[in-house]
Amino acid sequence: MAYLRQQLLEGLRTIGVVNHHFNYRG
């Protein structure tokens, strides 16, 4: 269960970084 939560947190962090990158570009 902890593994799935870890994967979810990693996914959310990746999405946040990508979203920030797109917002920064335009």
mmCIF file of C-alpha atoms in Angstrom:
data_model
loop_
_atom_site.group_PDB
_atom_site.id
_atom_site.type_symbol
_atom_site.label_atom_id
_atom_site.label_comp_id
_atom_site.label_asym_id
_atom_site.label_seq_id
_atom_site.Cartn_x
_atom_site.Cartn_y
_atom_site.Cartn_z
ATOM 1 C CA MET A 1 0.000 0.000 0.000
ATOM 2 C CA ALA A 2 2.828 2.365 0.873
ATOM 3 C CA TYR A 3 4.399 1.561 -2.501
ATOM 4 C CA LEU A 4 1.272 2.622 -4.370
ATOM 5 C CA ARG A 5 1.096 5.846 -2.388
ATOM 6 C CA GLN A 6 4.767 6.510 -3.161
ATOM 7 C CA GLN A 7 4.096 6.014 -6.863
ATOM 8 C CA LEU A 8 1.108 8.371 -6.667
ATOM 9 C CA LEU A 9 3.184 11.079 -4.988
ATOM 10 C CA GLU A 10 5.903 10.699 -7.629
ATOM 11 C CA GLY A 11 3.284 11.028 -10.376
ATOM 12 C CA LEU A 12 1.748 14.131 -8.820
ATOM 13 C CA ARG A 13 5.181 15.726 -8.428
ATOM 14 C CA THR A 14 5.994 15.001 -12.073
ATOM 15 C CA ILE A 15 2.674 16.485 -13.209
ATOM 16 C CA GLY A 16 3.323 19.569 -11.064
ATOM 17 C CA VAL A 17 6.765 20.082 -12.592
ATOM 18 C CA VAL A 18 5.451 19.636 -16.141
ATOM 19 C CA ASN A 19 2.503 21.951 -15.474
ATOM 20 C CA HIS A 20 4.833 24.613 -14.045
ATOM 21 C CA HIS A 21 7.101 24.241 -17.087
ATOM 22 C CA PHE A 22 4.196 24.793 -19.497
ATOM 23 C CA ASN A 23 2.959 27.783 -17.490
ATOM 24 C CA TYR A 24 6.465 29.274 -17.537
ATOM 25 C CA ARG A 25 6.701 28.887 -21.325
ATOM 26 C CA GLY A 26 3.458 30.617 -22.041
#
